[in-house]
JSON list of C-alpha atoms in Angstrom, two decimals:
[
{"chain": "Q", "resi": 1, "resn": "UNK", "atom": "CA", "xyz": [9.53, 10.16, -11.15]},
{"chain": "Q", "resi": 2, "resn": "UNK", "atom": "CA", "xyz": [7.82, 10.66, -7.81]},
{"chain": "Q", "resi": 3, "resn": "UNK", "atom": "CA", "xyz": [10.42, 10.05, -4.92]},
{"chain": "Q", "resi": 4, "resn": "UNK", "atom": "CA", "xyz": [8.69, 9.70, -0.97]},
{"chain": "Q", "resi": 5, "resn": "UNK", "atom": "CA", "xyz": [11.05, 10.07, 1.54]},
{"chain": "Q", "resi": 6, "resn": "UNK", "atom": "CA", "xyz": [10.27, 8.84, 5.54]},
{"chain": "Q", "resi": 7, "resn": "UNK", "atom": "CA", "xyz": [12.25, 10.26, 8.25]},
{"chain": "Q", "resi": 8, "resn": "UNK", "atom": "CA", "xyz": [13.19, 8.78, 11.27]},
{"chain": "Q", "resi": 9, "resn": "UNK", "atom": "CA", "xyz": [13.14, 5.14, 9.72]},
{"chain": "Q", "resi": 10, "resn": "UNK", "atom": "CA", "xyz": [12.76, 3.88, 13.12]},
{"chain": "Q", "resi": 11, "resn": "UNK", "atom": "CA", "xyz": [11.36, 5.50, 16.30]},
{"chain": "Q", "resi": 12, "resn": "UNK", "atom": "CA", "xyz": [11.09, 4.14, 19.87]},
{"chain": "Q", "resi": 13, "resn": "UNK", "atom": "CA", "xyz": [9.37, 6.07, 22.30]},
{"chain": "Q", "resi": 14, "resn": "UNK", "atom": "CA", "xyz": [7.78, 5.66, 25.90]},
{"chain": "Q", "resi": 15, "resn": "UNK", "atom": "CA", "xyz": [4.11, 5.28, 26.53]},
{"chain": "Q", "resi": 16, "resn": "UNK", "atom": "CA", "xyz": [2.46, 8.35, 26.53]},
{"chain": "Q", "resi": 17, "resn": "UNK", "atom": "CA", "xyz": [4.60, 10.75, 24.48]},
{"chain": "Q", "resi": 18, "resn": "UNK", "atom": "CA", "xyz": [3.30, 12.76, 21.46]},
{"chain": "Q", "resi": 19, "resn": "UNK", "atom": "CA", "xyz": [5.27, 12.04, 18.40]},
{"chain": "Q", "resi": 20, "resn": "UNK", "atom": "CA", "xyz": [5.56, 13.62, 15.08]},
{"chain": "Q", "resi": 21, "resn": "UNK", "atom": "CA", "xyz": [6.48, 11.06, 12.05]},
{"chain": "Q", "resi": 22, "resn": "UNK", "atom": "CA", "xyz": [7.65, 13.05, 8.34]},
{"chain": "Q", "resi": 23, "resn": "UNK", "atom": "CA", "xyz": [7.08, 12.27, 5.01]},
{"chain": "Q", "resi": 24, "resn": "UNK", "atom": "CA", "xyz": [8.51, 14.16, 2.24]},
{"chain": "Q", "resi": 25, "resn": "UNK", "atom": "CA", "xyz": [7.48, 14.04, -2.06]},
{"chain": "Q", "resi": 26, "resn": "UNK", "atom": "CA", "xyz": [9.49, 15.15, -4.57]},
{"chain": "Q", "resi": 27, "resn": "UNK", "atom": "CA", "xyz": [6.63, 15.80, -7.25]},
{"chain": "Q", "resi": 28, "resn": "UNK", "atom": "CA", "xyz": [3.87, 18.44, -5.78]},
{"chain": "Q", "resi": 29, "resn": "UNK", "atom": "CA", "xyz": [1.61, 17.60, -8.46]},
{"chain": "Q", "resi": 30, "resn": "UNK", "atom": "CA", "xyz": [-0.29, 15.26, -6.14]},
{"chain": "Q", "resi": 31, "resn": "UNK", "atom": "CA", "xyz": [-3.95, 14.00, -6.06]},
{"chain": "Q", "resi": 32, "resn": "UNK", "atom": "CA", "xyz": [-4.35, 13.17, -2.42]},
{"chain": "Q", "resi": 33, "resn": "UNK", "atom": "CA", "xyz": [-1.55, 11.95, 0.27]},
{"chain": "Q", "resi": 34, "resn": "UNK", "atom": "CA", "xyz": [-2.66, 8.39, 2.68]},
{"chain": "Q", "resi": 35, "resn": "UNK", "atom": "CA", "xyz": [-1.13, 7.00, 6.03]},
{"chain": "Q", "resi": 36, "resn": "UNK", "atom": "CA", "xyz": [-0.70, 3.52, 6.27]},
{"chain": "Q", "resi": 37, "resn": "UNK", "atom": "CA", "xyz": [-0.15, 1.51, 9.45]},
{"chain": "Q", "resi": 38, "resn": "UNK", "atom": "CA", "xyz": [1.11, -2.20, 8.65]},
{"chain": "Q", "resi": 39, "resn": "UNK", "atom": "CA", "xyz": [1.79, -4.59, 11.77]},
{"chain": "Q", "resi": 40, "resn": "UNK", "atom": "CA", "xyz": [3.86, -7.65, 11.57]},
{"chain": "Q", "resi": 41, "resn": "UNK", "atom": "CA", "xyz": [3.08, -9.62, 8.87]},
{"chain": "Q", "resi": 42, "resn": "UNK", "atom": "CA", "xyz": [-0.15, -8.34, 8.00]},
{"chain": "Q", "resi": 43, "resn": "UNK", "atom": "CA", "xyz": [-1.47, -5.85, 4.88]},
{"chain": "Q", "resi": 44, "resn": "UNK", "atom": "CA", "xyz": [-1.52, -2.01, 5.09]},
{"chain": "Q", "resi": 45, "resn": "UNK", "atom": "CA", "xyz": [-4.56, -0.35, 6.85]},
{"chain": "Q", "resi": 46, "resn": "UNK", "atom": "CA", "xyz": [-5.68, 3.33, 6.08]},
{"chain": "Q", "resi": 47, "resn": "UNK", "atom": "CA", "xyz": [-5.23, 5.40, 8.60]},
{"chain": "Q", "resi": 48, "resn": "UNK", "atom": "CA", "xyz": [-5.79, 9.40, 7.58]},
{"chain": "Q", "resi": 49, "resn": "UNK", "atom": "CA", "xyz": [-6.07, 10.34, 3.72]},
{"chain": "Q", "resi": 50, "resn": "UNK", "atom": "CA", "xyz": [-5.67, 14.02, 3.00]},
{"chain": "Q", "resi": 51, "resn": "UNK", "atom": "CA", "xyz": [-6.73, 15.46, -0.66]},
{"chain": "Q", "resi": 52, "resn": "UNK", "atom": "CA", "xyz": [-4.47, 17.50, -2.34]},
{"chain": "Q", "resi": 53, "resn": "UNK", "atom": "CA", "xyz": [-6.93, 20.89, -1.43]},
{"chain": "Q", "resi": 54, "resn": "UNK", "atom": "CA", "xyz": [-7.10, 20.32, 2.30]},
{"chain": "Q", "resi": 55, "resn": "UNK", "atom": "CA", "xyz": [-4.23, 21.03, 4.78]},
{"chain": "Q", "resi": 56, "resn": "UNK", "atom": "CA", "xyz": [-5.13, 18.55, 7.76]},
{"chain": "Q", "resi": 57, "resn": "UNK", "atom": "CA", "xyz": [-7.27, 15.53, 8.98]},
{"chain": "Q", "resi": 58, "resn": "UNK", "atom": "CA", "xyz": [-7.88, 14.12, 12.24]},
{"chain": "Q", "resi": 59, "resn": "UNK", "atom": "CA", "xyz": [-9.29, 11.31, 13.42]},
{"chain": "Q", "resi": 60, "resn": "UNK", "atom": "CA", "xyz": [-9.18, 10.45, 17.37]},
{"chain": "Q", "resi": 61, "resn": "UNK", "atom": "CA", "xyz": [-5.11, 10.47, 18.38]},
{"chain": "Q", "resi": 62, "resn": "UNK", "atom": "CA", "xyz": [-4.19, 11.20, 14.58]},
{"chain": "Q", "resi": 63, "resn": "UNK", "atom": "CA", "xyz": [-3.58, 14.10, 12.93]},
{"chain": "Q", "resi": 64, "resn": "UNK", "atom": "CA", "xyz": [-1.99, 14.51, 9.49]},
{"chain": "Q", "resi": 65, "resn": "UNK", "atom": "CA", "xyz": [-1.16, 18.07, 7.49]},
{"chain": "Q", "resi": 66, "resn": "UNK", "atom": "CA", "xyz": [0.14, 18.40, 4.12]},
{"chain": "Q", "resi": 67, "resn": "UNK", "atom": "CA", "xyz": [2.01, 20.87, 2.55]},
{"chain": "Q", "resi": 68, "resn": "UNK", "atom": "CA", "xyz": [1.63, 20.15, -0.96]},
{"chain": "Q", "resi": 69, "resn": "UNK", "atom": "CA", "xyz": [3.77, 23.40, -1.86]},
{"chain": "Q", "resi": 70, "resn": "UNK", "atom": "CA", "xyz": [6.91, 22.30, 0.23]},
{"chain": "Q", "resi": 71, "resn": "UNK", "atom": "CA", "xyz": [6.08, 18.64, -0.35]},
{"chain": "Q", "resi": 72, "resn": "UNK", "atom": "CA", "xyz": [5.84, 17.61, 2.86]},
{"chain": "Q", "resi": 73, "resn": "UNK", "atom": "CA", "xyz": [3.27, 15.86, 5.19]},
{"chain": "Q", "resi": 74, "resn": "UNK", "atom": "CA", "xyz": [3.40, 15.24, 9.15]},
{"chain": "Q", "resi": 75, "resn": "UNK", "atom": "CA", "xyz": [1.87, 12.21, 11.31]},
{"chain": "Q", "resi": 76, "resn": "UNK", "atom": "CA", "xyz": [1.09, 13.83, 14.62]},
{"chain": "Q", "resi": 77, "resn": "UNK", "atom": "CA", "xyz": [-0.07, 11.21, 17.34]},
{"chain": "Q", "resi": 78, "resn": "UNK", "atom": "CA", "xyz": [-0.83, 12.36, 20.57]},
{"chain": "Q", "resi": 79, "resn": "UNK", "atom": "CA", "xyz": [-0.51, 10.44, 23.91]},
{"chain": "Q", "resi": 80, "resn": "UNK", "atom": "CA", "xyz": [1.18, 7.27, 22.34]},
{"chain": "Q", "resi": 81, "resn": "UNK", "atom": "CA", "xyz": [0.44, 3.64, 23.49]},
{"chain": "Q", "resi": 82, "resn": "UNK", "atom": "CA", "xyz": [2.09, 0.89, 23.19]},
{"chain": "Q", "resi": 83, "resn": "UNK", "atom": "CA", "xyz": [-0.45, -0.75, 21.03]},
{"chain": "Q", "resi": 84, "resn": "UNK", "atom": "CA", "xyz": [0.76, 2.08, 18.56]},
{"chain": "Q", "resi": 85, "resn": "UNK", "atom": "CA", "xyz": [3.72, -0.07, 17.73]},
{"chain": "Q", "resi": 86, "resn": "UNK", "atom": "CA", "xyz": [4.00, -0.62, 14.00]},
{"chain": "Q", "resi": 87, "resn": "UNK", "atom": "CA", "xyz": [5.13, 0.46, 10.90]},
{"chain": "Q", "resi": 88, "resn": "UNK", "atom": "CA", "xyz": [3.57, 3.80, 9.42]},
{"chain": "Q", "resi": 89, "resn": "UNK", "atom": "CA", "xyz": [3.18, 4.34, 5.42]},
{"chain": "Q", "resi": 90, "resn": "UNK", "atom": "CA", "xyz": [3.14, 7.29, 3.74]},
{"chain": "Q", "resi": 91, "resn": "UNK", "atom": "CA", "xyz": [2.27, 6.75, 0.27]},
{"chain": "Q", "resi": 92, "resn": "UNK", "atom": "CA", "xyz": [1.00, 10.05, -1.96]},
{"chain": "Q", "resi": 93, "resn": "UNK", "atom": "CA", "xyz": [-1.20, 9.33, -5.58]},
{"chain": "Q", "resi": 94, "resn": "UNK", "atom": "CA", "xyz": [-1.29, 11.35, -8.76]},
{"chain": "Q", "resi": 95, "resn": "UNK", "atom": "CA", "xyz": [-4.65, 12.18, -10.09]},
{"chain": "Q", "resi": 96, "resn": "UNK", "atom": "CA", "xyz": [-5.97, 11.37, -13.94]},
{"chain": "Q", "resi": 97, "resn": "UNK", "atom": "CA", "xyz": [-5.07, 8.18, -15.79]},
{"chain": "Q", "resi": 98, "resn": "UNK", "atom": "CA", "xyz": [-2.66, 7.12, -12.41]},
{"chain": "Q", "resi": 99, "resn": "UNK", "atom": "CA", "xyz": [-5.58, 7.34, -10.04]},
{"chain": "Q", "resi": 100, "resn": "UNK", "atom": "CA", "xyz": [-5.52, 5.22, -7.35]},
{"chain": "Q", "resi": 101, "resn": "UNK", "atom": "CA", "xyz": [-1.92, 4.52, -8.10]},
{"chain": "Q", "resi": 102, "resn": "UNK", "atom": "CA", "xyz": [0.46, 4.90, -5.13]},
{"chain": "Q", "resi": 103, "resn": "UNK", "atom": "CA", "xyz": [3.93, 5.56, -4.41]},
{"chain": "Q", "resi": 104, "resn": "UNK", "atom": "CA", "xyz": [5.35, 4.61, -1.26]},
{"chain": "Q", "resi": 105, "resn": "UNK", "atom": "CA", "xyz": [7.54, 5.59, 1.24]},
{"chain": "Q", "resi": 106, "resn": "UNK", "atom": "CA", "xyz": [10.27, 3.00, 3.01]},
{"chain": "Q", "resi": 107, "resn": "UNK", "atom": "CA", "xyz": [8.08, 3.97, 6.58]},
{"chain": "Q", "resi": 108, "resn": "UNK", "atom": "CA", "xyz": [9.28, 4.70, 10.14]},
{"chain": "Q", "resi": 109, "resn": "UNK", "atom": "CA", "xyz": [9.06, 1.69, 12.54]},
{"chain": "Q", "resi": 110, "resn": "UNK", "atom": "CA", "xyz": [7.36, 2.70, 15.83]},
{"chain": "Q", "resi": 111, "resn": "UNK", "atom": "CA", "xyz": [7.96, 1.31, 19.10]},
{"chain": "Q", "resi": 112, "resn": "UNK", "atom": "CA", "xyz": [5.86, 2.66, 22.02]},
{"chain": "Q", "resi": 113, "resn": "UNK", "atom": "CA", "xyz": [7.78, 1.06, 25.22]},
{"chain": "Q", "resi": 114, "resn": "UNK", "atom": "CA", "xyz": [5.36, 0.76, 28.80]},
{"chain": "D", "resi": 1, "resn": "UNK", "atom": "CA", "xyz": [-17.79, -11.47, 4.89]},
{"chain": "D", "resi": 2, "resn": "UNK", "atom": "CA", "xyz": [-17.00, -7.93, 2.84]},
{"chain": "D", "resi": 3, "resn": "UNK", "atom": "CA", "xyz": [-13.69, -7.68, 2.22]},
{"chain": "D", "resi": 4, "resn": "UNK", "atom": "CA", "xyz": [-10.60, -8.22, 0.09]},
{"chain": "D", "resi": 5, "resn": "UNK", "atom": "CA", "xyz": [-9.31, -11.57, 0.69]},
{"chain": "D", "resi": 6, "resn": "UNK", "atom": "CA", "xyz": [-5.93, -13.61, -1.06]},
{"chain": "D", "resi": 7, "resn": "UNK", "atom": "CA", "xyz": [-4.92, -16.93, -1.78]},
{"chain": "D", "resi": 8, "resn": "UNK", "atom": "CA", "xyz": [-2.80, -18.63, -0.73]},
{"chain": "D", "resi": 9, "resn": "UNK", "atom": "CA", "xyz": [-1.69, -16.74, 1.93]},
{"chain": "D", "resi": 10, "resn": "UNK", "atom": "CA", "xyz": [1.98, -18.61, 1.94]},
{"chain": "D", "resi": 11, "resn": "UNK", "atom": "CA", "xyz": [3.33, -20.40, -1.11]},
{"chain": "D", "resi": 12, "resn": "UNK", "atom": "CA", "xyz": [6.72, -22.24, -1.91]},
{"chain": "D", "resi": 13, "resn": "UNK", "atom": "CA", "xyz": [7.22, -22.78, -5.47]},
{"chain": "D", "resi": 14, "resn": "UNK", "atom": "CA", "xyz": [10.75, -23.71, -8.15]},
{"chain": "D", "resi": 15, "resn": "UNK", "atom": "CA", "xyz": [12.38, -21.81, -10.10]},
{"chain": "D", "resi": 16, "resn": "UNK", "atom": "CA", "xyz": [10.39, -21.89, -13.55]},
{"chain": "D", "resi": 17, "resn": "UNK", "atom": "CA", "xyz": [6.79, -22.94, -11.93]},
{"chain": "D", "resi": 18, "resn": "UNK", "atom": "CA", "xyz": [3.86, -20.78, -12.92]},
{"chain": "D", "resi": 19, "resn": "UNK", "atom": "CA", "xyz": [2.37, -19.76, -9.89]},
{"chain": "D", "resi": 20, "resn": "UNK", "atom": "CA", "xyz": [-1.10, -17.54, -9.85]},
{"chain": "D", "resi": 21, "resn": "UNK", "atom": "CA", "xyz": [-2.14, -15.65, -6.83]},
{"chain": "D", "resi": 22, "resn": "UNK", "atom": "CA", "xyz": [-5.85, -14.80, -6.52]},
{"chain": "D", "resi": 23, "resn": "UNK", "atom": "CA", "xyz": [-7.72, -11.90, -5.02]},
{"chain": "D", "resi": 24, "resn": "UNK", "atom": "CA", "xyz": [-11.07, -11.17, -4.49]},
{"chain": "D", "resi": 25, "resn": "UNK", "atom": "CA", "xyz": [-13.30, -8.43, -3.40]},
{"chain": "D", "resi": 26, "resn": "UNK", "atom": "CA", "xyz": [-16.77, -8.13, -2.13]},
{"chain": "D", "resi": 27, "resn": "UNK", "atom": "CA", "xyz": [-17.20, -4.39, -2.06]},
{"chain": "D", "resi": 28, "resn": "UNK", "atom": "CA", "xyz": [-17.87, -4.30, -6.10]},
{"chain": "D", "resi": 29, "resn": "UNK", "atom": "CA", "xyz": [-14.71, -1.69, -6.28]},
{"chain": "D", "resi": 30, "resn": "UNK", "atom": "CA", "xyz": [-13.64, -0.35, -10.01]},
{"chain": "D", "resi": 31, "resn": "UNK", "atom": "CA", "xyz": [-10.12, -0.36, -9.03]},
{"chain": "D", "resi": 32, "resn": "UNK", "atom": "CA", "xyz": [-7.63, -3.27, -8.66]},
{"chain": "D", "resi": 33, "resn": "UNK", "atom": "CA", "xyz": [-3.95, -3.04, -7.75]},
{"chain": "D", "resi": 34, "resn": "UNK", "atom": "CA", "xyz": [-1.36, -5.74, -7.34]},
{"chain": "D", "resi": 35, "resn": "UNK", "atom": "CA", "xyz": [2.03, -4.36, -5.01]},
{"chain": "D", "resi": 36, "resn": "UNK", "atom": "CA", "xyz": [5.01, -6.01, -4.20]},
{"chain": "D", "resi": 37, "resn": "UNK", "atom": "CA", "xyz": [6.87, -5.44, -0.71]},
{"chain": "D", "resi": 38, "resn": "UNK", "atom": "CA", "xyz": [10.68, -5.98, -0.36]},
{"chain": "D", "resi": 39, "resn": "UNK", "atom": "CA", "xyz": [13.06, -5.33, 1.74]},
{"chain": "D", "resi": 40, "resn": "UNK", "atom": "CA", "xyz": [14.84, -1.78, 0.83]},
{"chain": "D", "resi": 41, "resn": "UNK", "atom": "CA", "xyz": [12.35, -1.10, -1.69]},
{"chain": "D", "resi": 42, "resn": "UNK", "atom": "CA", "xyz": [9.15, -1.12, -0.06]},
{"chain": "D", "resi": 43, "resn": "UNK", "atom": "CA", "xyz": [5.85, -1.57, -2.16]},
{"chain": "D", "resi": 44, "resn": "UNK", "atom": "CA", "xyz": [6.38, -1.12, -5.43]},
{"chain": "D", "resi": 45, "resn": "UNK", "atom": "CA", "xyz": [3.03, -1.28, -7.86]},
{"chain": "D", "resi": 46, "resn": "UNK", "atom": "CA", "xyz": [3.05, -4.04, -10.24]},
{"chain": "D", "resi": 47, "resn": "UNK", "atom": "CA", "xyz": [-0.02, -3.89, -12.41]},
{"chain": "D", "resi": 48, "resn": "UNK", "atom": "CA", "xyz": [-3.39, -2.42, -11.89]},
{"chain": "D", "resi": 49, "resn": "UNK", "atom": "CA", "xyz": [-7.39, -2.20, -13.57]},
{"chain": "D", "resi": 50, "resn": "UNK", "atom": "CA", "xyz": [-9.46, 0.80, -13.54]},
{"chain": "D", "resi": 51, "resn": "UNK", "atom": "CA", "xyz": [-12.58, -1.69, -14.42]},
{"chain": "D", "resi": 52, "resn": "UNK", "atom": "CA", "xyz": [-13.38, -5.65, -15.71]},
{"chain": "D", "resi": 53, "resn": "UNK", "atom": "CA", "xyz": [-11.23, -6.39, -19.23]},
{"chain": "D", "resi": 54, "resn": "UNK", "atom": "CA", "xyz": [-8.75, -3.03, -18.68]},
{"chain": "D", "resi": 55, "resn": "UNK", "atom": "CA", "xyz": [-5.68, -3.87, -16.95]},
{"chain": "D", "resi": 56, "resn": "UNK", "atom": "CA", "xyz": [-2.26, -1.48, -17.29]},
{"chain": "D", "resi": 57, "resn": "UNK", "atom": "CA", "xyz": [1.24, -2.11, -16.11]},
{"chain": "D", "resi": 58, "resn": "UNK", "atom": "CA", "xyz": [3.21, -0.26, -13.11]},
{"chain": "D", "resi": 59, "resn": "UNK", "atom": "CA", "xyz": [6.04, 0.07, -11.77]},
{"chain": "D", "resi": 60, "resn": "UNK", "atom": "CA", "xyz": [7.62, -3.57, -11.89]},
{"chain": "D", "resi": 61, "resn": "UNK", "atom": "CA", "xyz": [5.34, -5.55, -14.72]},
{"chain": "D", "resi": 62, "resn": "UNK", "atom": "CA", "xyz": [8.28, -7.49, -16.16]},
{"chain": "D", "resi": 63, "resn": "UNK", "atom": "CA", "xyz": [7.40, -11.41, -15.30]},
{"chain": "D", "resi": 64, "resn": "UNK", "atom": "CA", "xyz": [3.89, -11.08, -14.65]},
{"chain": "D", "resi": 65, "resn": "UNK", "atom": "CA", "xyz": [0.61, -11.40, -15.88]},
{"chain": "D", "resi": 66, "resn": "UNK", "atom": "CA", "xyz": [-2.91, -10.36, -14.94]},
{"chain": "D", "resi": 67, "resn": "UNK", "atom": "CA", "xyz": [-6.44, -10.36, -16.02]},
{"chain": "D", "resi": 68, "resn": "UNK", "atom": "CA", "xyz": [-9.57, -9.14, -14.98]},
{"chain": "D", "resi": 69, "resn": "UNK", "atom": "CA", "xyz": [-12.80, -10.92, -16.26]},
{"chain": "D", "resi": 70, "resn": "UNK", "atom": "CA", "xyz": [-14.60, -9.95, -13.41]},
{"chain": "D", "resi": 71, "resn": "UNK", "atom": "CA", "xyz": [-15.01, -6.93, -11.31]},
{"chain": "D", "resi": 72, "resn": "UNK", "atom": "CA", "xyz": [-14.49, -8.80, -8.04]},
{"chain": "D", "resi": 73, "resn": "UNK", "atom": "CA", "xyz": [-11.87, -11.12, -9.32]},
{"chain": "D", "resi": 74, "resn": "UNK", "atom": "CA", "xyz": [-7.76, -9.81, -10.10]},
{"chain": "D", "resi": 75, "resn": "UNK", "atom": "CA", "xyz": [-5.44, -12.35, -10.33]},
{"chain": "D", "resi": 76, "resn": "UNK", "atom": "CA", "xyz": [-1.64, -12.36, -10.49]},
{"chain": "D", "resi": 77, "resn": "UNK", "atom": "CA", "xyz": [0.22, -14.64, -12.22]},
{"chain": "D", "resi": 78, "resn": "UNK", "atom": "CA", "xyz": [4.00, -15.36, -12.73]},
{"chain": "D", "resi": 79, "resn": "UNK", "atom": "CA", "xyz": [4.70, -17.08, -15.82]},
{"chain": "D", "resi": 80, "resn": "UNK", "atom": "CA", "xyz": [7.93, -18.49, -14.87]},
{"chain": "D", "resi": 81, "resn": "UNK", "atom": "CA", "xyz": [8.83, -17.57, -10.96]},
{"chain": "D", "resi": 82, "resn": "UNK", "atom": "CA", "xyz": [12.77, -16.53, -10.33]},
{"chain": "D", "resi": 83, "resn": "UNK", "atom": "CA", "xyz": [14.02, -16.20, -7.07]},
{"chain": "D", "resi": 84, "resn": "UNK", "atom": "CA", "xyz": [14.13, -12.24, -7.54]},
{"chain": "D", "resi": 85, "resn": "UNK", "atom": "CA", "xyz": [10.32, -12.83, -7.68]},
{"chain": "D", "resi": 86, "resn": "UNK", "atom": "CA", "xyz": [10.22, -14.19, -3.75]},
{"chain": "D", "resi": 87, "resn": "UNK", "atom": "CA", "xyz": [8.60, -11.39, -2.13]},
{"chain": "D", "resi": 88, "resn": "UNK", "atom": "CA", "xyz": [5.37, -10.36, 0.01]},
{"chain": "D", "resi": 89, "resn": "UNK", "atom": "CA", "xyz": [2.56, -9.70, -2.58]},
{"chain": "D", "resi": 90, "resn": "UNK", "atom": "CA", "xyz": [-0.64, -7.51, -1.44]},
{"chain": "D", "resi": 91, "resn": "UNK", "atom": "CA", "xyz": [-3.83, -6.50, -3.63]},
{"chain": "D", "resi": 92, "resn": "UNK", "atom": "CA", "xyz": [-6.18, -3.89, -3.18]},
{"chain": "D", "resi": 93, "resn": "UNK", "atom": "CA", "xyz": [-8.58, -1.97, -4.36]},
{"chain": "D", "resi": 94, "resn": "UNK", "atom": "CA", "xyz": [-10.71, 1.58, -4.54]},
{"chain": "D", "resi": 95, "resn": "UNK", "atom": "CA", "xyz": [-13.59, 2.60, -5.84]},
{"chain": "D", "resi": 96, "resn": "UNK", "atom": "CA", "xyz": [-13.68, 5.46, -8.41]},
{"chain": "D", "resi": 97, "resn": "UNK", "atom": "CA", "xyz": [-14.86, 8.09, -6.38]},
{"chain": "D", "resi": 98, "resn": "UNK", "atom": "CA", "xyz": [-12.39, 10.85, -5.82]},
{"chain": "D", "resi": 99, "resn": "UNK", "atom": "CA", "xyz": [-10.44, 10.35, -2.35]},
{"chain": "D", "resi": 100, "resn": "UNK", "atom": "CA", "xyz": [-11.39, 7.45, -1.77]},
{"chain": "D", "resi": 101, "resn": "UNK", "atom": "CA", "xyz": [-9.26, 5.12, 0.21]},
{"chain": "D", "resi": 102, "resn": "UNK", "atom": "CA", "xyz": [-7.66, 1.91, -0.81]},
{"chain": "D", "resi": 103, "resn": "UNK", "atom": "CA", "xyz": [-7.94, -0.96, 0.93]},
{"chain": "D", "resi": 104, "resn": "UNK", "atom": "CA", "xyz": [-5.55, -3.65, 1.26]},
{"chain": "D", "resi": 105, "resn": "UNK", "atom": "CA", "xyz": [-5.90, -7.79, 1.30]},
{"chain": "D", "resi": 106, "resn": "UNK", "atom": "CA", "xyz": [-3.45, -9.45, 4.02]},
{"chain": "D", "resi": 107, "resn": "UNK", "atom": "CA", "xyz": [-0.91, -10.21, 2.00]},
{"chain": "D", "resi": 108, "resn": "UNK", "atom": "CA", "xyz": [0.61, -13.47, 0.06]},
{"chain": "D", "resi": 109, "resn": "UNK", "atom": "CA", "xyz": [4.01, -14.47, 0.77]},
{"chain": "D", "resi": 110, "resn": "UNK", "atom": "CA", "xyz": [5.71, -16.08, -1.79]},
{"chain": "D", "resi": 111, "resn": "UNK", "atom": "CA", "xyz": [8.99, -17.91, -2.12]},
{"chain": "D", "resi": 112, "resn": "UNK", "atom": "CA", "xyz": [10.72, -19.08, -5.35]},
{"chain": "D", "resi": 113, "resn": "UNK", "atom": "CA", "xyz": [13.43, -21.85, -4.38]}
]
């Protein structure tokens, strides 16, 4: 059974720092690995999703890499701000008949302080 | 507007009340999913449909019930809510391509009393 493990569960960091968030999976047999960002009391919002053939994505402060091998993926964001503060999802899918399915990681809670 | 939308987005219901939580989506998407969020376990997937009349359980199906009749429409329902069923409910949904991402409704918070 897939396992995804987050690490730190909660982060707090000043305005402006670059920060790295992990996500580990126990299963490398993976179809494609998502971040989620979910703010207080609302649903999940893609961020970055990375197919199991590529190594990275970016989009603007975001960068993710996965190393399906190693099972392990990295949320890079550069130059935090405090409307950064939320609650980041990694969640990782197996391909075939459990397409689309998702297992989840518990998340790190960010805080971006001014 | 195009979207994925729930109802009702808060609900208080007894212990042995069938409740049914609806979803909807605009964007004509092949693939539904129902997840539950708790504390200490995160989202967990309860059922999901590839496509309109094909439905399969996940992770947590015991308690529930869903259908699909229409693409646009997957709806949850709990046959007889317990208090281990109070919980924040999301649905979402893909389309088939490969890589595609999944997009999420706002969530319905439910609480069985």
């Amino acid at each position: 059974k897939q396992e995804v493990t987050q690490i730190p569960a909660a982060l707090s960091v000043p305005e402006g720092e670059n920060l790295v968030l992990n996500c580990s999976f126990t299963d490398s047999a993976i179809y494609n690995l998502q971040w989620f960002r979910q703010d207080p009391g609302k649903g999940l919002t893609s961020l970055l999703l990375i197919q199991s053939s590529q190594r990275e994505q970016t989009s603007g402060r975001l960068n993710a890499s996965l190393d399906k091998s190693s099972g392990r993926s990295t949320l890079y964001i550069a130059a935090s701000q405090p409307g950064d503060s939320a609650t980041y999802l990694c969640a990782v899918s197996a391909g075939g008949t459990s397409y689309g399915k998702l297992t989840f990681g518990q998340g790190t809670i960010l805080t971006v302080h001014p | 507007d195009a979207g994925i939308t729930q109802s009702p987005r808060y609900k208080i219901t007894e212990t042995g009340r069938q409740v049914t939580l609806m979803c909807h989506q605009t964007w004509s998407h092949s693939y539904m999913f129902w997840y539950r969020q708790d504390l200490g376990h995160g989202l967990r997937l309860i059922y999901y449909s590839a496509a309109a009349d094909i439905t399969d359980k996940g992770e947590v199906p015991d308690g529930y019930v869903v259908s699909r009749s229409k693409t646009e429409n997957f709806p949850l329902t709990l046959e007889s809510a317990t208090r281990s069923q109070t919980s924040v409910y999301f649905c979402a949904s893909s389309d088939s391509r490969p890589g595609n991402t999944i997009y999420f409704g706002e969530g319905s918070w439910l609480t069985v009393v």
